[in-house]
Structure formats: structure tokens, C-alpha cells
mmCIF file of C-alpha atoms in Angstrom:
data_model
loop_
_atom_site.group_PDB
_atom_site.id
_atom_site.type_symbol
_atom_site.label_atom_id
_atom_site.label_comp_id
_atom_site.label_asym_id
_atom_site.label_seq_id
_atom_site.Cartn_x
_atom_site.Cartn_y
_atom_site.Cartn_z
ATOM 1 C CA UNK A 343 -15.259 -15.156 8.097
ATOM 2 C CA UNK A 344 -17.050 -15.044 11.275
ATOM 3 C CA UNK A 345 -15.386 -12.001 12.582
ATOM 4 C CA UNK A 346 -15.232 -10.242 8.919
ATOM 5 C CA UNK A 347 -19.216 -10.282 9.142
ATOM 6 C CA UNK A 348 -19.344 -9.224 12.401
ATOM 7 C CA UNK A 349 -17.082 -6.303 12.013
ATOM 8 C CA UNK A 350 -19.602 -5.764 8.968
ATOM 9 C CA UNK A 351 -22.138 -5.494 10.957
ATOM 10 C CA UNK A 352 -20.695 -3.155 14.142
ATOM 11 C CA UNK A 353 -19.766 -0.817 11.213
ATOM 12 C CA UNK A 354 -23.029 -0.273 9.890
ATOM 13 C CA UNK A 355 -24.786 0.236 13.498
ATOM 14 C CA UNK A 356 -21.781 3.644 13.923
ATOM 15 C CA UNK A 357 -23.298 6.624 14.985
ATOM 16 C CA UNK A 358 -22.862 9.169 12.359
ATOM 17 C CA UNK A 359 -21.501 11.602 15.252
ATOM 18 C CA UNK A 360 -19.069 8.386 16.791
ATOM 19 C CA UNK A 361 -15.748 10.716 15.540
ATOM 20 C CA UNK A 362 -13.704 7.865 17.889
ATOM 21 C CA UNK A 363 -15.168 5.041 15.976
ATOM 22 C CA UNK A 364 -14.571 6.405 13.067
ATOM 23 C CA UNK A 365 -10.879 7.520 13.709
ATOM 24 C CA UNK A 366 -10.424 3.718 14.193
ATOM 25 C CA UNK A 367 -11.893 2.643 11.019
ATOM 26 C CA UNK A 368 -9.718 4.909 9.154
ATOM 27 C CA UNK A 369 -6.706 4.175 10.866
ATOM 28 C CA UNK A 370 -7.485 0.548 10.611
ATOM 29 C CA UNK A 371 -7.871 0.857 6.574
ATOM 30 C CA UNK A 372 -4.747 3.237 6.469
ATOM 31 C CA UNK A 373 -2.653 1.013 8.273
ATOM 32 C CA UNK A 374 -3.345 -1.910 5.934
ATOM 33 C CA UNK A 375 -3.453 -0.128 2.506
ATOM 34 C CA UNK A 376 0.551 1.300 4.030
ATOM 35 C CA UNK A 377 1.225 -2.330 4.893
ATOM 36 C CA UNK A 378 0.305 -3.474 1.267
ATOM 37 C CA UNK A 379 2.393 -0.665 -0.245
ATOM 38 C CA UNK A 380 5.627 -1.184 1.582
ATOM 39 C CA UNK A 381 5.049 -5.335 1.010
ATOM 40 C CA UNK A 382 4.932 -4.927 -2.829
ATOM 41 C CA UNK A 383 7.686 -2.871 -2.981
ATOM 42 C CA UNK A 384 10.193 -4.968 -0.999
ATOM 43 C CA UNK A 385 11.290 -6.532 -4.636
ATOM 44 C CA UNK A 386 12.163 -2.684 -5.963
ATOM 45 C CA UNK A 387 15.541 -2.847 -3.075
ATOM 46 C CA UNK A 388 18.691 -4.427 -2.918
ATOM 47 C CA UNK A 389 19.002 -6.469 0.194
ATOM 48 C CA UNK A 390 20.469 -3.068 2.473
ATOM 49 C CA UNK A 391 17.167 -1.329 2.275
ATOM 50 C CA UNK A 392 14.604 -4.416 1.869
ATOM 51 C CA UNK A 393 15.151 -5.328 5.580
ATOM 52 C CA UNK A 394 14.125 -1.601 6.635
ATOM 53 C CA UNK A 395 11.050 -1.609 4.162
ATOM 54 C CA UNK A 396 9.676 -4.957 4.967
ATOM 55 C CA UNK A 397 10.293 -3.577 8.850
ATOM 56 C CA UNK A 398 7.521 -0.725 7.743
ATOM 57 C CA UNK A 399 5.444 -3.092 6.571
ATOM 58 C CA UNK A 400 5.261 -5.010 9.525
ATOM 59 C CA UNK A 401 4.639 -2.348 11.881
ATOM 60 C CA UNK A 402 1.976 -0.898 9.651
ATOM 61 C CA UNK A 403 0.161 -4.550 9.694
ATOM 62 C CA UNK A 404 0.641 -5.204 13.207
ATOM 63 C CA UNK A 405 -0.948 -1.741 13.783
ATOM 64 C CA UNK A 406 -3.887 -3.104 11.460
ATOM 65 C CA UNK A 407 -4.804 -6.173 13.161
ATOM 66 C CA UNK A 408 -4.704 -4.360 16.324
ATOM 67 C CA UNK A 409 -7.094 -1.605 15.121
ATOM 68 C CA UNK A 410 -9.301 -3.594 13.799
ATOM 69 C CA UNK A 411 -9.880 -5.405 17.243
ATOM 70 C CA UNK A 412 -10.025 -1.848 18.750
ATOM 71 C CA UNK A 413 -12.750 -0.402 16.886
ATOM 72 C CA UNK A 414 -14.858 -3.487 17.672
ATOM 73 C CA UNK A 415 -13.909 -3.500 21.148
ATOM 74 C CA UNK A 416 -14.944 0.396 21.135
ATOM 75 C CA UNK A 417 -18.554 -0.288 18.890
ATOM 76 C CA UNK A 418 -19.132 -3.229 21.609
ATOM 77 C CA UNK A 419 -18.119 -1.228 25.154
ATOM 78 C CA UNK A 420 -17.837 2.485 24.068
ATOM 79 C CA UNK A 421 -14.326 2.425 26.197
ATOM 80 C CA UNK A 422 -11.074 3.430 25.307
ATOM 81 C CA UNK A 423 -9.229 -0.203 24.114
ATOM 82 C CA UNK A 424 -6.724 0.667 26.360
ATOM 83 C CA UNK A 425 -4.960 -3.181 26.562
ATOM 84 C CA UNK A 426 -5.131 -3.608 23.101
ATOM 85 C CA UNK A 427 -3.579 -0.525 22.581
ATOM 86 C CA UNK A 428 -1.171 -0.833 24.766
ATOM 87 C CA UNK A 429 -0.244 -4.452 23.341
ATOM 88 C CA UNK A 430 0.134 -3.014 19.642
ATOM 89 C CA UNK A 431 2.765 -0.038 21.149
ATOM 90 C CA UNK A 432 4.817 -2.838 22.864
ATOM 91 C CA UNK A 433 5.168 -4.347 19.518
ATOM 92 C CA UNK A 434 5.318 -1.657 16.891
ATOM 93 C CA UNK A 435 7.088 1.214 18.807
ATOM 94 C CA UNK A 436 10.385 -0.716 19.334
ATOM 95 C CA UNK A 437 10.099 -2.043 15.950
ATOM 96 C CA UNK A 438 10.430 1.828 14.859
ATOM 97 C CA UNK A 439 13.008 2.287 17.092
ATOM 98 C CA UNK A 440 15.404 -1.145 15.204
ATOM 99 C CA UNK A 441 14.815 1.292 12.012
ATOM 100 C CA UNK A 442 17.206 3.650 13.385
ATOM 101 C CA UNK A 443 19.273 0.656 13.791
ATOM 102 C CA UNK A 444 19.157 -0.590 10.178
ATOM 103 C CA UNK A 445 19.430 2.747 8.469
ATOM 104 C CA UNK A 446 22.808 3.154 10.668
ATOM 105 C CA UNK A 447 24.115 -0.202 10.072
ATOM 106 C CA UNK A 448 25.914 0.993 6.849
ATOM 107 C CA UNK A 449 28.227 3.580 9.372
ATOM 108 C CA UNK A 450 28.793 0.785 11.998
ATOM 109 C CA UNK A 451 26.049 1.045 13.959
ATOM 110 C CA UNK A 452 26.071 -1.940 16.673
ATOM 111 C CA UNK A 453 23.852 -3.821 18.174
ATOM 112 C CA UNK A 454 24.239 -1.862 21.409
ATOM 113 C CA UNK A 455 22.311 1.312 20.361
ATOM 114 C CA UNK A 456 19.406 -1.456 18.931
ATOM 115 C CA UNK A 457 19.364 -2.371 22.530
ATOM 116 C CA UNK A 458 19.579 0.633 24.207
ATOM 117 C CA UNK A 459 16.751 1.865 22.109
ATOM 118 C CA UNK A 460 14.610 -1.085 22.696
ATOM 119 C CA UNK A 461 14.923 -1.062 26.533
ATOM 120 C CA UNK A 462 13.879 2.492 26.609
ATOM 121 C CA UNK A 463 11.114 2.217 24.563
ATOM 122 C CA UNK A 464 9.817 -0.873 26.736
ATOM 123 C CA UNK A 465 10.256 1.311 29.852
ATOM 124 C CA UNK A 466 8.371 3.725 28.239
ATOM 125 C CA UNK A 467 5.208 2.107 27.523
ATOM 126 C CA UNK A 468 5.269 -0.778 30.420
ATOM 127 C CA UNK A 469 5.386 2.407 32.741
ATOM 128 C CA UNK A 470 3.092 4.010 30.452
ATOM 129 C CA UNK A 471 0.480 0.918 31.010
ATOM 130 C CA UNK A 472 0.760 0.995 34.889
ATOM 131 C CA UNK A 473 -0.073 4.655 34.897
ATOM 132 C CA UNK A 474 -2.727 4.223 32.493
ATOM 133 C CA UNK A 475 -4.510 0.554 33.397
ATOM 134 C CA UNK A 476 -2.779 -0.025 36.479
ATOM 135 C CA UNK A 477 -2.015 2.961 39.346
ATOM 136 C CA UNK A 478 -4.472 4.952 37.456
ATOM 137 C CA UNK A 479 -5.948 6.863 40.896
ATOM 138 C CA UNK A 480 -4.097 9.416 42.929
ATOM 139 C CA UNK A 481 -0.784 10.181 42.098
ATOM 140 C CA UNK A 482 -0.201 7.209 40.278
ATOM 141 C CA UNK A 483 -0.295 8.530 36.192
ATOM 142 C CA UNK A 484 1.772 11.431 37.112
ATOM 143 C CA UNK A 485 4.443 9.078 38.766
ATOM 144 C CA UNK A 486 4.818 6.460 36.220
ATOM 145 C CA UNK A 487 3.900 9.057 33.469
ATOM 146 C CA UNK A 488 7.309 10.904 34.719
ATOM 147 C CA UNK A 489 9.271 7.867 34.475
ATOM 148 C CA UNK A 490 7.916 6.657 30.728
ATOM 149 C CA UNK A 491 8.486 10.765 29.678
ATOM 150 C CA UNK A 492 12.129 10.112 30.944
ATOM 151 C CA UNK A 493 12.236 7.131 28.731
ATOM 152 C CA UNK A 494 10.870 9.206 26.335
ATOM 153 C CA UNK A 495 13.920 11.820 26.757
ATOM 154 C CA UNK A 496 16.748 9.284 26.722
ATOM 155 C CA UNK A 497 15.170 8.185 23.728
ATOM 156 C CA UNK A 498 15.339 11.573 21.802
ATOM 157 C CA UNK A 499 18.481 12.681 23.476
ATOM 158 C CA UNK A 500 20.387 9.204 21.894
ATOM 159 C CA UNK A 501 19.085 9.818 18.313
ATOM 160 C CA UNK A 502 19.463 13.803 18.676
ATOM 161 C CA UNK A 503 22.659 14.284 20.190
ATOM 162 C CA UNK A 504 24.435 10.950 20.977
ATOM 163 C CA UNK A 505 25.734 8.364 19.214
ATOM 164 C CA UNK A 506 22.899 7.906 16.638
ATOM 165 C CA UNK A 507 23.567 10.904 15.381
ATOM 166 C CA UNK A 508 27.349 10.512 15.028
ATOM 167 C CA UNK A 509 26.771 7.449 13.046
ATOM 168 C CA UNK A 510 24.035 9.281 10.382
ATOM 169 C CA UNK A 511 26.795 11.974 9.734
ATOM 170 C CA UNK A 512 29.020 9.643 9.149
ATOM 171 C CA UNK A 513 26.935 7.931 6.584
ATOM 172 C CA UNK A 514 25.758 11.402 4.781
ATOM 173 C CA UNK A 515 22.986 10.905 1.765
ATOM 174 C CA UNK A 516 20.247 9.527 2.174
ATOM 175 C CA UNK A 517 20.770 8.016 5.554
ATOM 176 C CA UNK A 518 21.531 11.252 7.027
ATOM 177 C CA UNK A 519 18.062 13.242 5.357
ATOM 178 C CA UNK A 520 15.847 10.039 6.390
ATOM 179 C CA UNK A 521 17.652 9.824 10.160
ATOM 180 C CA UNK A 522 17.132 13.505 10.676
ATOM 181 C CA UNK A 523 13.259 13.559 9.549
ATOM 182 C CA UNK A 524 12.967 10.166 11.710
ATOM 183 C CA UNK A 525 14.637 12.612 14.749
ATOM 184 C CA UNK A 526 11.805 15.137 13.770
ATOM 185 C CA UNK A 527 8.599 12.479 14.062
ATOM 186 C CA UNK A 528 10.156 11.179 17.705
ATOM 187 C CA UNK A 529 10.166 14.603 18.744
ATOM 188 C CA UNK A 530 7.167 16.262 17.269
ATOM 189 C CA UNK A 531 5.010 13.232 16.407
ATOM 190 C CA UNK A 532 5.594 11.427 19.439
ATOM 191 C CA UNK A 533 4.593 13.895 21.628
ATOM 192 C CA UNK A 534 0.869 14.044 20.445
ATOM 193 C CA UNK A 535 1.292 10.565 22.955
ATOM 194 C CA UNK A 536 1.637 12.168 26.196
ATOM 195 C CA UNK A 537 -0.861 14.448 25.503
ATOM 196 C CA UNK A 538 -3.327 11.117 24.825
ATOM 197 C CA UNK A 539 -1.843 9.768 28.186
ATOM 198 C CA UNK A 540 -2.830 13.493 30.037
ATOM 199 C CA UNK A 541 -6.114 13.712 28.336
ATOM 200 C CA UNK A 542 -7.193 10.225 29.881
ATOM 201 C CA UNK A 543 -5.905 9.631 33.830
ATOM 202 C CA UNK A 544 -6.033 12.330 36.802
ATOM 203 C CA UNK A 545 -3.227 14.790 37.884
ATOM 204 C CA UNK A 546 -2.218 18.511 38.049
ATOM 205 C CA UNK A 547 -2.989 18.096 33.997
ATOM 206 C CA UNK A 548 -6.551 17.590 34.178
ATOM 207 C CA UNK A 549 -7.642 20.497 32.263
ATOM 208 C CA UNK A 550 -6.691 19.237 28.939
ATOM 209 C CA UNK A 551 -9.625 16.855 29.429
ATOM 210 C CA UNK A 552 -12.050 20.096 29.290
ATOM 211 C CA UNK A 553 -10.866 21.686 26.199
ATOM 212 C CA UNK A 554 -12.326 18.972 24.170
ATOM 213 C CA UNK A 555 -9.251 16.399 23.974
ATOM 214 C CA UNK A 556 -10.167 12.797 23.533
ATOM 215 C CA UNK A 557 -7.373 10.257 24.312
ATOM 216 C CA UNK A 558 -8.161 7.876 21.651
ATOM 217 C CA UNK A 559 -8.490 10.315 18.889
ATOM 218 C CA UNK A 560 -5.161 11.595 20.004
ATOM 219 C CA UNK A 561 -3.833 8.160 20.208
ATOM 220 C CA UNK A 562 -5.280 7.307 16.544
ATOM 221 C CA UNK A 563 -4.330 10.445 14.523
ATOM 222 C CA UNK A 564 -0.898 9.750 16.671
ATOM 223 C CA UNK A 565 -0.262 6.326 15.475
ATOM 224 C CA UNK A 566 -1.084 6.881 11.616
ATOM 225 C CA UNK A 567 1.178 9.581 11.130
ATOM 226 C CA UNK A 568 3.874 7.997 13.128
ATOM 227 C CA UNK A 569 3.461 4.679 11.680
ATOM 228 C CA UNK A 570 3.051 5.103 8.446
ATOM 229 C CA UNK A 571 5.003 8.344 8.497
ATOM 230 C CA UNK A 572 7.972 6.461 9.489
ATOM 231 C CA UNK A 573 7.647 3.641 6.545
ATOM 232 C CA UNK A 574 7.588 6.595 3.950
ATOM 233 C CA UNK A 575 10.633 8.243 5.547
ATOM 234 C CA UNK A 576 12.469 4.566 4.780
ATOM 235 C CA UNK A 577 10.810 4.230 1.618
ATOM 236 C CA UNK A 578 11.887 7.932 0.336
ATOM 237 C CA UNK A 579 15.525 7.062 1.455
ATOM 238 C CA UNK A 580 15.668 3.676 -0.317
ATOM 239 C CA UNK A 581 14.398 5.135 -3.458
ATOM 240 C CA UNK A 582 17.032 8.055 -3.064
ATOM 241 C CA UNK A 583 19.916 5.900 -2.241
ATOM 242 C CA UNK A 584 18.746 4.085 -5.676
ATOM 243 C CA UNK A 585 18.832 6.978 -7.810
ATOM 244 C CA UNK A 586 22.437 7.625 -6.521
ATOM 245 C CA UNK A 587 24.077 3.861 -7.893
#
């Protein structure tokens, strides 16, 4: 109760110009009004699709929590949250990466790719972190931003060309529409990441940071629509594959 009134009462002291605060608020409330749709719908599934809804759900609230604790962190310091931020991507991210897994469980997918997927993702953001937080002076971001944007790569070259994809055309329907749009927010959607990550530590990319980029409104706008974007690609499969019985 505590922190509820406190939160109150950083929200009503927001500049009416703070466009970073307020990305957080609203990705804070979107997060958790997603988390409450995909929760009361687990019951509308059989038991092949509930696992990859209640999956959305938990990404979406895990994102919640997190930017709630941001956009107090941001009202109290005016800094980018960049630990908390960092803590809710090594959760969530290769959460969204075990819902390629589950969709492709009905053509044999095995627990291999889940890993595969997972490691790179964890690669991704722990190198990520270092350039960001860590080795953030010199040529530090571009070095470990190379190596988490290789990551990155194996990532979309696995679900574009390799064996994810085999297995989603081997399942047709609905698992083949919702892997292919999933393909299309790692690719596009994902990408609005590195350009956070550019916008906020030194290199040969500094100019994006004087064309009116801010990292954490990258980051924000970033996370809804890959977030909840994801949980709505699930949801739209379950409900097809439902129609279809």
C-alpha cells in the first residue's frame, strides 16, 4: 500500500512535457490490462494452446511489475532504468523465444531448438548489459553490441530459415500463420532494440543521438508492441485452431 501511494504521488508531480515518463506509465498500464486479458482467457483453450496463452500472460505481467519500478526509478533520478530494464529482458525475452517452442511442439519440435533459442537470447542481452552498464566507454558498446547483434542473427536465421521453420510447415494452419507473423515481430519489431542500444552509448553511431532519438522511448514503444504483440499473435492462433475442430 505503501508503494501504491507513493507511485500516486510521483505520478501527479510528471511534467506535462516528461514524454519518457509518460511512455512508462502507459506501457506499465498496457502491460497489465494484456496480462489480465490473456489470464481470463486461459479457460477458453484446450490444454495445447493454454500453456502458450498463460506464457503471454506472464511475460506481459513480468513486463508490468518491472515498469512500474521503472517509471518510479525515472520520476525519482531522471535516468534511463537501465538495470531494471535489463533484468525484465533477461526474463521476458527468452520467455518469447519458448513460444516458438510450444507453438512447434505439435510438429515435433524438441527441446533442443527451446535451448538453442534460450542461449542466444541470454547472449544477447548479457552482452547487451556489458555494453550498455558495463564497458560503456571507448570501444566497448560497439564490441559487445556486435556480439549481442550476432545473437540477434542466429536468432532470426533459426526461426527464418532453419529448423523452426521446417517444423511450422510441417504443422500448416494456424501454427504456420502465427509462426510466420512471430518471424515478422523478431525481425522488424526487434530491431527498434538496437536502435535504443545506439541511441544511448558512444561509437561510430553517435548521430542517431542528434536526430532526436531517446533510448527509453525506443525501448518502451519497443517492448509494448513486442510483448503484447506476441500474446495476440498466440491468442489469434488459438482461437483459429478452435474454429477449425
Amino acid at each position: 500500500m505503501e508503494h501504491f501511494i507513493t507511485s500516486i504521488s510521483l505520478v501527479s508531480k510528471m511534467a506535462p512535457d516528461d514524454y519518457v515518463g509518460f511512455t512508462f506509465f502507459i506501457g506499465s498500464m498496457a502491460m497489465m490490462a494484456a496480462s489480465a486479458f490473456f489470464f481470463l482467457s486461459l479457460n477458453q483453450f484446450d490444454s495445447k494452446w493454454r500453456t502458450s496463452i498463460l506464457v503471454s500472460g506472464i511475460i506481459t505481467f513480468i513486463a508490468a511489475v518491472h515498469y512500474f519500478y521503472m517509471r518510479d526509478y525515472w520520476e525519482a533520478f531522471g535516468e534511463s532504468p537501465t538495470f531494471f530494464r535489463y533484468v525484465d529482458w533477461t526474463l521476458t525475452v527468452p520467455l518469447m523465444c519458448v513460444e516458438f517452442y510450444l507453438i512447434l511442439k505439435v510438429a515435433g519440435a524438441k527441446k533442443s531448438l527451446l535451448w538453442k533459442l534460450i542461449l542466444a537470447s541470454v547472449v544477447m542481452l548479457v552482452t547487451g548489459y556489458f555494453g550498455e552498464a558495463v564497458y560503456n566507454t571507448g570501444s566497448g558498446p560497439a564490441v559487445w553490441g556486435l556480439i549481442s547483434g550476432l545473437a540477434y542473427f542466429y536468432i532470426v536465421y533459426e526461426i527464418w530459415f532453419g529448423s523452426a521453420k521446417k517444423l511450422a510447415e510441417q504443422a500448416g494452419g494456424a501454427v504456420l500463420t502465427a509462426h510466420k507473423t512471430l518471424c515478422w515481430f523478431v525481425l522488424v519489431g526487434w530491431a527498434i532494440y538496437p536502435l535504443g542500444y545506439m541511441a544511448g552509448t558512444p561509437g561510430w553511431y553517435e548521430g542517431l543521438g542528434n536526430i532526436g532519438l531517446n533510448m527509453d522511448v525506443i525501448y518502451n514503444i519497443g517492448d509494448a508492441i513486442n510483448k503484447i504483440g506476441f500474446g495476440l499473435v498466440v491468442y489469434s492462433a488459438a482461437v483459429a485452431a478452435k474454429k477449425t475442430l
